[in-house]
XYZ file of C-alpha atoms in Angstrom:
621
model
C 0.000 0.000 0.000
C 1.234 3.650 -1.123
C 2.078 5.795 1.677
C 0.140 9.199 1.612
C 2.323 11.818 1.433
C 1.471 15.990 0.810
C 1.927 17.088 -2.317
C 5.198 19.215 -1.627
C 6.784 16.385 1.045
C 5.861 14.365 -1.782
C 8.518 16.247 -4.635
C 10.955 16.547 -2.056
C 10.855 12.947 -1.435
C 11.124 11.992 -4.520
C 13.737 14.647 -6.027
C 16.443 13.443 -2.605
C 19.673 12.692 -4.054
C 20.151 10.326 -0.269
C 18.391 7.387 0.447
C 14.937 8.200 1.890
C 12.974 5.461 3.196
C 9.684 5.317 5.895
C 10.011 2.006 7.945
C 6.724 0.431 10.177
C 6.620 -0.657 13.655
C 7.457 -4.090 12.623
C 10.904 -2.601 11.065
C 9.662 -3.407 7.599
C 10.121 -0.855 4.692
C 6.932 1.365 4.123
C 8.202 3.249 1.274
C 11.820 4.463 -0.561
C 12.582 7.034 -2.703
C 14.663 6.688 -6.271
C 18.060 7.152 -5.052
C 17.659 3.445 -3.343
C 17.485 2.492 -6.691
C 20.344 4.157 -7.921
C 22.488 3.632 -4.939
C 21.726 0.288 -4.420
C 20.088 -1.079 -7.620
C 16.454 -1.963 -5.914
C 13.243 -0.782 -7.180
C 10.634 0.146 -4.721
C 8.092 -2.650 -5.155
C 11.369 -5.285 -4.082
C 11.669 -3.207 -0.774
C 8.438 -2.601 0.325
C 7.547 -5.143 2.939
C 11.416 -6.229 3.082
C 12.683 -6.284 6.663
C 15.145 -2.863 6.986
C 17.426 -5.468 9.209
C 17.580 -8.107 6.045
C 19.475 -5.327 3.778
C 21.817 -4.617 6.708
C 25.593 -6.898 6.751
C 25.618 -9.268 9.220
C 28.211 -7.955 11.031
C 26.842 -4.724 11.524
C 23.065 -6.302 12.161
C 23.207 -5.431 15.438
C 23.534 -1.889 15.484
C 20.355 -1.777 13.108
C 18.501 -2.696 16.237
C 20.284 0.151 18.529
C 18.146 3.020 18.818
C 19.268 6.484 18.287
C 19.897 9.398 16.081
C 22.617 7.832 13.972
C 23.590 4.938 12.253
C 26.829 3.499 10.026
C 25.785 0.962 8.652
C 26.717 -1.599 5.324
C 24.253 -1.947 3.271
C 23.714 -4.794 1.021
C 23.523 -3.435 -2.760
C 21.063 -5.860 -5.040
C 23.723 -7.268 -7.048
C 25.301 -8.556 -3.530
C 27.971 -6.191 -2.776
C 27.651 -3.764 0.208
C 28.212 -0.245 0.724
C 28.425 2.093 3.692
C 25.248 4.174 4.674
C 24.872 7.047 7.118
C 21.542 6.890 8.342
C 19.579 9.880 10.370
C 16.126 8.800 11.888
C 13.012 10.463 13.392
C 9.749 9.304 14.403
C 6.443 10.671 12.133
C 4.478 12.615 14.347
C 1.072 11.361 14.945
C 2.245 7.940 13.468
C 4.174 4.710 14.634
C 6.526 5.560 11.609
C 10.136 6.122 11.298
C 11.357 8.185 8.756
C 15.173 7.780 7.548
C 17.501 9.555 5.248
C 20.618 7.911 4.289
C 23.736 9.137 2.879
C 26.341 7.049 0.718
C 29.888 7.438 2.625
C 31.434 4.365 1.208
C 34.060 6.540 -0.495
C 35.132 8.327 3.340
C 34.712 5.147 4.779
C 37.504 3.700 2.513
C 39.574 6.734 2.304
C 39.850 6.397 6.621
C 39.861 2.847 5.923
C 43.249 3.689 3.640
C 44.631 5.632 6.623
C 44.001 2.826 8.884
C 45.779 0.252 6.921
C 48.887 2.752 6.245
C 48.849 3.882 9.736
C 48.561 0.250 11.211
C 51.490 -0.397 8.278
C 53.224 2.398 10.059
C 52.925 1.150 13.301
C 53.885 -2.345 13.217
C 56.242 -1.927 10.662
C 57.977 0.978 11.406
C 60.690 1.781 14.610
C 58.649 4.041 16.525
C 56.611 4.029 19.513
C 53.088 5.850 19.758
C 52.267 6.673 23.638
C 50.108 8.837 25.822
C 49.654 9.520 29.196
C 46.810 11.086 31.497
C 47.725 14.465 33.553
C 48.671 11.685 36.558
C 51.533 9.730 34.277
C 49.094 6.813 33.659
C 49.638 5.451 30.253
C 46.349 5.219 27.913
C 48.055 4.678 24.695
C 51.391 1.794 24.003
C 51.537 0.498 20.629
C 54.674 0.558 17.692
C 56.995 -2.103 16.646
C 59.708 0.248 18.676
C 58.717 -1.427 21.596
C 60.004 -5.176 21.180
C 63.639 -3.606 21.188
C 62.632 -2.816 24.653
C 61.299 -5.859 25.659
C 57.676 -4.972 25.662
C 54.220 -6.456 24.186
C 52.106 -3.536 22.664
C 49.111 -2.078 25.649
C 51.386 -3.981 27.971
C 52.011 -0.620 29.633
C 48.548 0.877 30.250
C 47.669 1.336 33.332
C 51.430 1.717 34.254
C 52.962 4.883 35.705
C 55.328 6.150 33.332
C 57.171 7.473 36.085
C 57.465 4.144 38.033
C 58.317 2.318 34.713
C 61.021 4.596 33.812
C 62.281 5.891 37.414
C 65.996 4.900 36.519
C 65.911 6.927 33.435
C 66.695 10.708 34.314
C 66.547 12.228 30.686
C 62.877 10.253 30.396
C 61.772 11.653 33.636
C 62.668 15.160 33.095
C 61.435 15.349 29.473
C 57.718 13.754 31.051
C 58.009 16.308 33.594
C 58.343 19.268 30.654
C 55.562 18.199 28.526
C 53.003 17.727 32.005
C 53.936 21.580 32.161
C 52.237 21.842 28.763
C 55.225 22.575 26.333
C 55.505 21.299 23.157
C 58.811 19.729 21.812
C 61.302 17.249 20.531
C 63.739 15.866 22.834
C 66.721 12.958 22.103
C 66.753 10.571 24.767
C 68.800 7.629 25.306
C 68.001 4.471 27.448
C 70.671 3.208 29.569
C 72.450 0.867 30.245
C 70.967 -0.688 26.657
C 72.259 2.778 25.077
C 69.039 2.772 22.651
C 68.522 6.183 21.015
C 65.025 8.029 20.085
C 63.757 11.085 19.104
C 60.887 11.919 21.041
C 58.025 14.023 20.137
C 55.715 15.204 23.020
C 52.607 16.680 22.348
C 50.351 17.797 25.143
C 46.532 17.627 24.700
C 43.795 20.041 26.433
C 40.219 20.087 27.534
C 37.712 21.940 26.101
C 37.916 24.553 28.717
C 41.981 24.673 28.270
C 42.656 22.404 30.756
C 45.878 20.131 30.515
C 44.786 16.277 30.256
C 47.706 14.329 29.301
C 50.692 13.951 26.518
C 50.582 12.492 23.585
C 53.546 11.061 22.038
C 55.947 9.432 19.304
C 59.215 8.172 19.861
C 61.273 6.981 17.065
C 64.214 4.570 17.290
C 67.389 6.174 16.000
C 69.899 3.762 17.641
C 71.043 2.444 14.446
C 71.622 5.730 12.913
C 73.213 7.134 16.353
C 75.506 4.014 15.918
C 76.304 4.461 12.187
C 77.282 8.927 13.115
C 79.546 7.172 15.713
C 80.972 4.782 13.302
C 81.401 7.436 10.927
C 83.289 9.933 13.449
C 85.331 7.371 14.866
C 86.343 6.411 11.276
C 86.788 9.992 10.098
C 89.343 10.456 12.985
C 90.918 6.773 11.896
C 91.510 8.592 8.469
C 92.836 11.864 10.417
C 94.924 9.468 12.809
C 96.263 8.079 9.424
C 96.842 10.945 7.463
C 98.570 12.215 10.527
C 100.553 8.871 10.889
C 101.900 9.043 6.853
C 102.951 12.356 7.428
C 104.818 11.205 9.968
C 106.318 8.347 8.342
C 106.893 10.251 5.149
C 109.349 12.930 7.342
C 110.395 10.030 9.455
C 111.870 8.413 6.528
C 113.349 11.544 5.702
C 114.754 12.262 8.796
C 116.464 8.994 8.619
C 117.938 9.241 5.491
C 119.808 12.432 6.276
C 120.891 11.394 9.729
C 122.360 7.942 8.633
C 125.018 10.007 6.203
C 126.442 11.699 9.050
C 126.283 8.123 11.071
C 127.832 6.802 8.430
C 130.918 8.729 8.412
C 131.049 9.067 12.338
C 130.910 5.361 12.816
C 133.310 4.545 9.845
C 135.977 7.414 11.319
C 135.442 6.159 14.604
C 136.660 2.698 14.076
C 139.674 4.160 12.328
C 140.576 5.992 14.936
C 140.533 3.431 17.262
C 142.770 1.475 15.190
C 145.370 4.231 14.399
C 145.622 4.819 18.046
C 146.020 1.330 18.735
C 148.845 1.853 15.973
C 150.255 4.890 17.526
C 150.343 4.082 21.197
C 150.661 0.731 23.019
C 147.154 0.829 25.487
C 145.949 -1.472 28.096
C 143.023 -3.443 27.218
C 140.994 -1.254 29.909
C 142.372 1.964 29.014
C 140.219 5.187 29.556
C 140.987 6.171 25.725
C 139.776 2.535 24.374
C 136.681 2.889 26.946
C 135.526 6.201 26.167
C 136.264 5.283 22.244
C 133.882 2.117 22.940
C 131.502 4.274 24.277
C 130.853 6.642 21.873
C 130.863 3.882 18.851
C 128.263 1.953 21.375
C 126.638 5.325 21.720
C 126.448 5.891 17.814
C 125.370 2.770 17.001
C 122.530 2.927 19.550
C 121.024 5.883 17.844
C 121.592 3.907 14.424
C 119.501 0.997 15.369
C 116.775 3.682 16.618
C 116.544 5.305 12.449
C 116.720 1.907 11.269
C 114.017 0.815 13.817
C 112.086 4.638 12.538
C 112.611 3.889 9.017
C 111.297 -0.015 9.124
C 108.216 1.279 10.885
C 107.451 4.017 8.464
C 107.479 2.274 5.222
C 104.582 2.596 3.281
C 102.056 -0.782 2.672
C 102.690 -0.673 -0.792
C 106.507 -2.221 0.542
C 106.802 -5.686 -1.191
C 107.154 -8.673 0.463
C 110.574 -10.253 1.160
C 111.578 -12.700 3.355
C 111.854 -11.757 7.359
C 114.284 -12.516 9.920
C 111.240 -12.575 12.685
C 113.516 -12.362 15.682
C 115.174 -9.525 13.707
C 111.909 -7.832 13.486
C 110.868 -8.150 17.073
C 114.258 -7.171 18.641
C 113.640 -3.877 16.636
C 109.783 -3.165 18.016
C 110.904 -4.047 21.569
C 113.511 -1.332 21.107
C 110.809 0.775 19.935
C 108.741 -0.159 23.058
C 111.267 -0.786 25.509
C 110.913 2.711 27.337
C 106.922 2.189 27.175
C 107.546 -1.699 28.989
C 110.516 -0.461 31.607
C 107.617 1.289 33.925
C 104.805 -1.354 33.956
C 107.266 -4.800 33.901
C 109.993 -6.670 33.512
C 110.665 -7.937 29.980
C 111.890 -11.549 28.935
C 112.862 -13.204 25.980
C 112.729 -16.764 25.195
C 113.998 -17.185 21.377
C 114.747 -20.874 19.670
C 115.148 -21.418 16.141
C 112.697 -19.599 13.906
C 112.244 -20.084 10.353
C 112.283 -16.765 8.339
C 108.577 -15.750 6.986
C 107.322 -14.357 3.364
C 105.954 -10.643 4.748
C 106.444 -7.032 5.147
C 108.518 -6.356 8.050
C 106.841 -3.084 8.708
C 103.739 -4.404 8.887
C 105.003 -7.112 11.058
C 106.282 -4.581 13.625
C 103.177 -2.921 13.765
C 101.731 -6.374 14.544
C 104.113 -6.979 17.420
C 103.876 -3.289 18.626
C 100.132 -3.395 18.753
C 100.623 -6.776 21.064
C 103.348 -5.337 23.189
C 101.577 -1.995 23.533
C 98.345 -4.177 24.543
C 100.455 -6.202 26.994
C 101.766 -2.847 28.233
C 98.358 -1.221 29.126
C 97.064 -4.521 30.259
C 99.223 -3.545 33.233
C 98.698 -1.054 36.316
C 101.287 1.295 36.939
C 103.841 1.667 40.009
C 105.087 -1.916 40.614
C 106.966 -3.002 37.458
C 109.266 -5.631 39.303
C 106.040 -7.580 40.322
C 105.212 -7.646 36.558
C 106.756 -9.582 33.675
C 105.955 -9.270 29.656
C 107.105 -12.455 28.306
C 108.328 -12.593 24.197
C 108.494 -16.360 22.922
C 109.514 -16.936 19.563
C 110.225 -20.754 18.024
C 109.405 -22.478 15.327
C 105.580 -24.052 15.384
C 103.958 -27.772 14.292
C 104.723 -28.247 10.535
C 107.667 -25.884 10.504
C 105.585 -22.522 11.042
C 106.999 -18.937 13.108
C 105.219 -18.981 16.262
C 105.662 -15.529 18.516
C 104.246 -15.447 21.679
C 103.383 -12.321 23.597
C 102.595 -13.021 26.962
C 101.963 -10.664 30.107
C 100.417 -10.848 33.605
C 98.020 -7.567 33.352
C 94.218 -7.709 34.492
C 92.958 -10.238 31.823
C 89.930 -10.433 29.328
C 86.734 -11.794 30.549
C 85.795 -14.740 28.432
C 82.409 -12.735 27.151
C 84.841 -10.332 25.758
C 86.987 -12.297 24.145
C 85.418 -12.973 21.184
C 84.725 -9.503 20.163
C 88.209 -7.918 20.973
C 88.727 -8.524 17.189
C 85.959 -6.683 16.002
C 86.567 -3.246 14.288
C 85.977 -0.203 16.887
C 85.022 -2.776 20.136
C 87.526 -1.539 22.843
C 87.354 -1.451 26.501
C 89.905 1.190 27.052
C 89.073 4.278 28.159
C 88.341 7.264 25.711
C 91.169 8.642 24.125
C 93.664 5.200 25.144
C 92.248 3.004 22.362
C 90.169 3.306 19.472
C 89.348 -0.545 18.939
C 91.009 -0.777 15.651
C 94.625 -2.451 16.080
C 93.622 -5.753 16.798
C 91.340 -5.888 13.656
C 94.053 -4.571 11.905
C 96.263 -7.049 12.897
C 94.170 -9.639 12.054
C 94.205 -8.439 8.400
C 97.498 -8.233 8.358
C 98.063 -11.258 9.431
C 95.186 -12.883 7.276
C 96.841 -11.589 4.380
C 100.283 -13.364 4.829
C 98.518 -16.378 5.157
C 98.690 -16.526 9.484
C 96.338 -15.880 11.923
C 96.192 -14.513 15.894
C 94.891 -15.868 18.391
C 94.115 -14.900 21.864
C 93.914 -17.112 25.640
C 93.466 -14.886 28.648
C 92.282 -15.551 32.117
C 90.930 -12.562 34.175
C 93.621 -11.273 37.439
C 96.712 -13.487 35.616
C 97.205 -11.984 32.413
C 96.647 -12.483 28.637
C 98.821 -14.409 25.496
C 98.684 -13.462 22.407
C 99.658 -16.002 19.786
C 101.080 -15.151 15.875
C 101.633 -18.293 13.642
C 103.280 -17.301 10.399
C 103.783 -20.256 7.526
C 107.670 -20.175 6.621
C 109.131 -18.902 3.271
C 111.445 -19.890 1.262
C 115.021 -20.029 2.626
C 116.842 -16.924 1.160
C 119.031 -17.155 4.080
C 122.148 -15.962 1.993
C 119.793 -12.980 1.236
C 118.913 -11.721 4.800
C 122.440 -12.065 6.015
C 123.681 -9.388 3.491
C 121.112 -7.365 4.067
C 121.855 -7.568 7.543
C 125.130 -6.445 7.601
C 126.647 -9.786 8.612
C 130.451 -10.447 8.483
C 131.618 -13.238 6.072
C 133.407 -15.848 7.650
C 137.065 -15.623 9.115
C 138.269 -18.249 6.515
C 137.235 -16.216 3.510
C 138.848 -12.672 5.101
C 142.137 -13.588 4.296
C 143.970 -10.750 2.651
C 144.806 -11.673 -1.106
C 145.553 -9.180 -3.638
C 144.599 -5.868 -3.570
C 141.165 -5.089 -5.101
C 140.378 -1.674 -6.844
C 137.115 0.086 -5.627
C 135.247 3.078 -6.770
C 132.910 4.865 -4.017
C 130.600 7.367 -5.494
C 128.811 9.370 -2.865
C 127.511 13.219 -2.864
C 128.310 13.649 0.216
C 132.231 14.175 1.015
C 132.543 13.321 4.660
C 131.456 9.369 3.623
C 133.008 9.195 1.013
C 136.507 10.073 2.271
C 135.478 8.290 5.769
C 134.885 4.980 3.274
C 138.251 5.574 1.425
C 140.275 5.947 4.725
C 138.487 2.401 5.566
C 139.438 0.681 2.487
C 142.766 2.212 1.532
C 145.215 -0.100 3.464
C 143.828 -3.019 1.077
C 142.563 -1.954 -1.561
C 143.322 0.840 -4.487
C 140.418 3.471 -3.986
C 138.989 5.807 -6.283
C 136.193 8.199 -5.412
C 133.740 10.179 -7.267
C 131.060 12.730 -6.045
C 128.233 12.582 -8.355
C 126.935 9.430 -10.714
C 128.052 11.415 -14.277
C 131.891 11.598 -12.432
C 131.586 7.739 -12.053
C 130.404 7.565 -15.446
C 132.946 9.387 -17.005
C 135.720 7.116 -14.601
C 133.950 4.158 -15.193
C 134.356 4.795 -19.378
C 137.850 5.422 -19.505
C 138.706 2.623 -16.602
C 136.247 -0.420 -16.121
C 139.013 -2.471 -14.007
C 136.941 -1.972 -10.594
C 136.368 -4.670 -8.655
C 133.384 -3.418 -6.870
C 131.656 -0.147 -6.718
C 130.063 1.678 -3.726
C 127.071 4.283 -5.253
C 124.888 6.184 -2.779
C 121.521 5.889 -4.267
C 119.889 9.174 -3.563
C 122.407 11.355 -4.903
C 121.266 15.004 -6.057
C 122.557 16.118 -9.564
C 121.975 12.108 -10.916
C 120.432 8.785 -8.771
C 122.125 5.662 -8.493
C 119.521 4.271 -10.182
C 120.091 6.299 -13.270
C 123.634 6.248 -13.242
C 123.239 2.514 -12.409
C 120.738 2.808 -15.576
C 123.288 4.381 -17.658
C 126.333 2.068 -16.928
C 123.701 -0.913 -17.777
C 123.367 0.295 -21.448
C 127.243 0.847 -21.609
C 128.913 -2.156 -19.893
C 126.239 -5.188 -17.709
C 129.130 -6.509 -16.899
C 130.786 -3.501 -14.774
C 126.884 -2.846 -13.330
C 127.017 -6.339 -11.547
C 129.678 -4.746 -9.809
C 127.383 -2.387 -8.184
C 126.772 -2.167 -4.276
C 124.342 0.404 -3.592
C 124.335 2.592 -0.393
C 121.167 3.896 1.200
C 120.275 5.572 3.915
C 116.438 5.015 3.436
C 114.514 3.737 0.429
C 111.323 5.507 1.563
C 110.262 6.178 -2.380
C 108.018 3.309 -4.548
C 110.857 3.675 -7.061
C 113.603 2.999 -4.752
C 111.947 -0.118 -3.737
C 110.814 -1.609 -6.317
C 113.913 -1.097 -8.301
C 115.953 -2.740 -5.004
C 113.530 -5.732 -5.003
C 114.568 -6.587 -8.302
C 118.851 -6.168 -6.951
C 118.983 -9.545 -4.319
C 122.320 -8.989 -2.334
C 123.836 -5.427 -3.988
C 123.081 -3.303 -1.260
C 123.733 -2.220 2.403
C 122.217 0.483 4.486
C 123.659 3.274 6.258
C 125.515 2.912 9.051
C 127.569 0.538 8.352
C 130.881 -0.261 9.975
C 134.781 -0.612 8.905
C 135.423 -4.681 9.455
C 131.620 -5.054 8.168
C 132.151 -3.068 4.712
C 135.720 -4.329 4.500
C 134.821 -7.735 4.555
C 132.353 -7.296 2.074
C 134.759 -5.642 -0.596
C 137.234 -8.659 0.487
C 134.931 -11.247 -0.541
C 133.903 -9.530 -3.870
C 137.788 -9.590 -4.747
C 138.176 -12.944 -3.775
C 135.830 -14.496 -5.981
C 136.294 -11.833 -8.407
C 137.673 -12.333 -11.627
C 141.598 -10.723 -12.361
C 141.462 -7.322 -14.352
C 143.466 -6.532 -16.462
């Protein structure tokens, strides 16, 4: 049956672009208007009589029964899909009727359905933390994927004091305290002892008459970015500490290079003047002249071992590998370290035979520094007799270098042991250790083919074990390189030999012809074209001395030029040097086994040298 309507109700009824509908007493439609048709595909005469609730999703069927002024509800559309209706009711005066008007919000509905779904994303998904709090502390809000880094199940806080739950955390408390007094901001806490990191955003929220009624918040983790600016500080003052530390090897190797000249000639003039006084004037064995000669030689040497040790630490990494007297190596870091060791313990050696290693011995005494300077900070100051820093060296299962470097500092806890080779992980204090050198060591040692390892027991100290495979023998090698003597047998005076010393620098050069004169014909020269020009009108040398970083032409060139003009004469070449701190240098000495000898050297040392070269030499003629 039509519903009577007046005449004007009746064209605004009909012309309503919403849903109008007039439902009975029994809840079953009365009437609709068009736009149910074109909003949800039904014609009137399929509604009428149709139960409002039947049309309404089951999930939302019972709210169609709650009585009031509004209404959300899904609607179900004729060809079976549903969409979201606003509905506003009021009772027909006079009448048992309802009359409804209903507006299509599917659209919001999805577009805050949208927001949900990114938000919830958001939320579980993303680091942060959303929170709020009532004027008392008393959490109302806890939710965010932040909080499983912090142990906690989202809502697990409500309920909870915020300042009983974080009542060890002072930054927390006083930031809570700010926003309760109604400001506004964005503070950077971090949670210790865990050291986690978050921006925090507090927002308070008001009454409607103004009146403070809690904070809202969002805290965002920002421990792995706080981690990665610290990791990229601490390596930007690594590169500043390195920069800093090639400098310093760059003038180091300078340095040594122009102090070994004048060590040369010192040391070579002091041994001849011991032996023309011993010449001169008949002295006791003990004489104050032969001691005080003994000490300044002992004296000169000392600070020749200390450039050496300088120059050996400061070459570059692009040095090539040669074979390594090991013990060599580590009785030149200990010097290095010796005044560092001489206040915190007493230092022992314990060296057997050790097979010489494939490496680069400056890396290798950074390796052994690192450990000894470890070892050294390992132990308190103010009792070094009570102390001892123990250096092993032998040779290993299956013919590997073993060095031990053993002390009897605090010890490593056994949860720390297995991170002490991690980059930047350091339990020294700030400014004592940056965490790097026993990574670094590692790598080194990783890259010759060794490895490091570690046993420690807390309150009785730490050892530190290096196991280096062995290279080939080259023993011949090292012991020129040295400076060793050749035997007795083969120093037996023979004929004379003729040498040629080229140097740019006078004072060695006539220091090295006083040395050699008694034996040997001696011809000097002060620059590498000189030489040449000697060398092309007299080739009978039997071995020549040539500084190799001479000013007006190299060694290497002159050695370059006499290559092209006689191979023959340039075998005869024993180079000089007082530091090969330049990539050319070295690599053009790598390829020269056995034809050189660095500054200092000494009279019976150089003299026994030339001796052997005119021994086996060939006669001139």
């Amino acid at each position: 049956m039509t519903h009577p309507c007046p005449s004007s109700d009746q064209v605004l009824f009909l012309a309503a672009p919403d849903l109008l509908c007039i439902v009975g007493a029994d809840g079953t439609l009365k009437r609709t208007n068009p736009a149910w048709s074109r909003i949800l595909g039904y014609r009137e005469t399929e509604l009428v009589g149709v139960s409002f609730a039947e049309l309404v999703h089951p999930d939302d069927a019972q709210l169609a029964g709650v009585r009031g002024d509004a209404l959300d509800v899904r609607m179900r559309c004729k060809d079976g899909s549903y969409r979201w209706i606003s509905f506003r009711h009021s009772a027909i005066p006079g009448s048992e009727e309802t009359l409804c008007a209903g507006r299509d919000v599917t659209a919001c509905k999805m577009a805050v359905r949208s927001v949900e779904e990114q938000l919830h994303t958001i939320i579980h998904h993303v680091p942060i933390v959303l929170f709020a709090f009532d004027r008392q502390g008393v959490f109302t809000l806890s939710e965010g994927r932040g909080l499983a880094a912090l142990g906690l199940r989202p809502r697990e806080l409500l309920g909870k004091s915020v300042l009983d739950v974080y009542s060890d955390q002072p930054q927390v408390l006083a930031s809570v305290r700010r926003a309760m007094m109604g400001e506004q901001f964005v503070a950077h806490v971090e949670l210790v002892p865990q050291s986690f990191h978050y921006d925090v955003l507090y927002v308070p929220t008001h009454g409607e008459n103004g009146e403070l009624t809690g904070v809202l918040g969002v805290a965002v983790d920002v421990t792995e970015q706080k981690r990665a600016e610290t990791a990229v500080k601490e390596t930007e003052q690594r590169l500043l500490e390195a920069d800093r530390l090639a400098a310093l090897g760059t003038l180091a190797a300078g340095v040594a290079h122009e102090i070994n000249n004048p060590l040369t000639y010192a040391l070579l003039n002091l041994n001849l003047l011991g032996k023309e006084i011993s010449k001169s004037v008949e002295l006791p064995e003990e004489s104050a002249i032969t001691k005080l000669i003994d000490e300044v030689r002992e004296g000169v040497e000392r600070v020749g071992v200390i450039v050496r040790d300088l120059r050996a630490f400061s070459r570059a990494d692009s040095e090539p590998r040669s074979e390594v007297d090991v013990i060599q190596v580590l009785e030149s870091t200990l010097h290095m370290a010796s005044g560092e060791i001489r206040h915190r313990a007493r230092l022992s050696r314990n060296y057997g035979e050790v097979p010489k290693v494939q490496a680069n011995g400056a890396r290798l005494s950074q390796v052994f520094l690192n450990l000894l300077v470890n070892a050294v900070q390992a132990i308190a100051e103010g009792n070094p007799d009570q102390h001892e820093i123990q250096v092993t060296a032998r040779t290993a299962e299956g013919g590997f270098a073993l060095v031990e470097v053993k002390d009897t500092g605090e010890g490593i806890p056994p949860h720390l042991l297995e991170r002490i080779f991690d980059p930047f992980f350091t339990t020294k204090p700030v400014g004592v250790g940056t965490g790097l050198g026993l990574s670094i060591c590692r790598g080194i040692l990783n890259s010759l083919g060794g490895r490091i390892e570690v046993v420690s027991e807390v309150g009785r100290g730490t050892t530190f074990r290096v196991v280096l495979p062995p290279g080939p023998t080259g023993a011949e090698h090292a012991s020129l390189r040295s400076g060793s003597t050749v035997p007795a047998r083969e120093r037996a005076v023979g004929r004379r030999g003729r040498v040629l010393v080229i140097d740019d620098e006078p004072a060695i050069a006539r220091a090295l012809c006083r040395v050699l004169e008694p034996l040997h014909d001696v011809v000097s020269a002060s620059s590498g074209r000189e030489a040449l020009e000697i060398l092309g009108a007299d080739g009978s040398f039997d071995v020549i001395f040539c500084d190799l970083m001479m000013s007006e032409m190299s060694g290497i060139d002159m050695h370059s030029a006499l290559l092209e003009s006689d191979p023959a004469l340039a075998e005869r070449v024993i180079f000089m040097t007082g530091g090969t701190f330049t990539r050319k240098t070295r690599e053009f000495l790598a390829h020269l086994p056995n034809r050189f000898i660095d500054k200092p050297f000494d009279l019976s040392k150089v003299q026994a040298l030339v001796q052997a070269r005119v021994k086996s030499a060939p006669v001139l003629t």
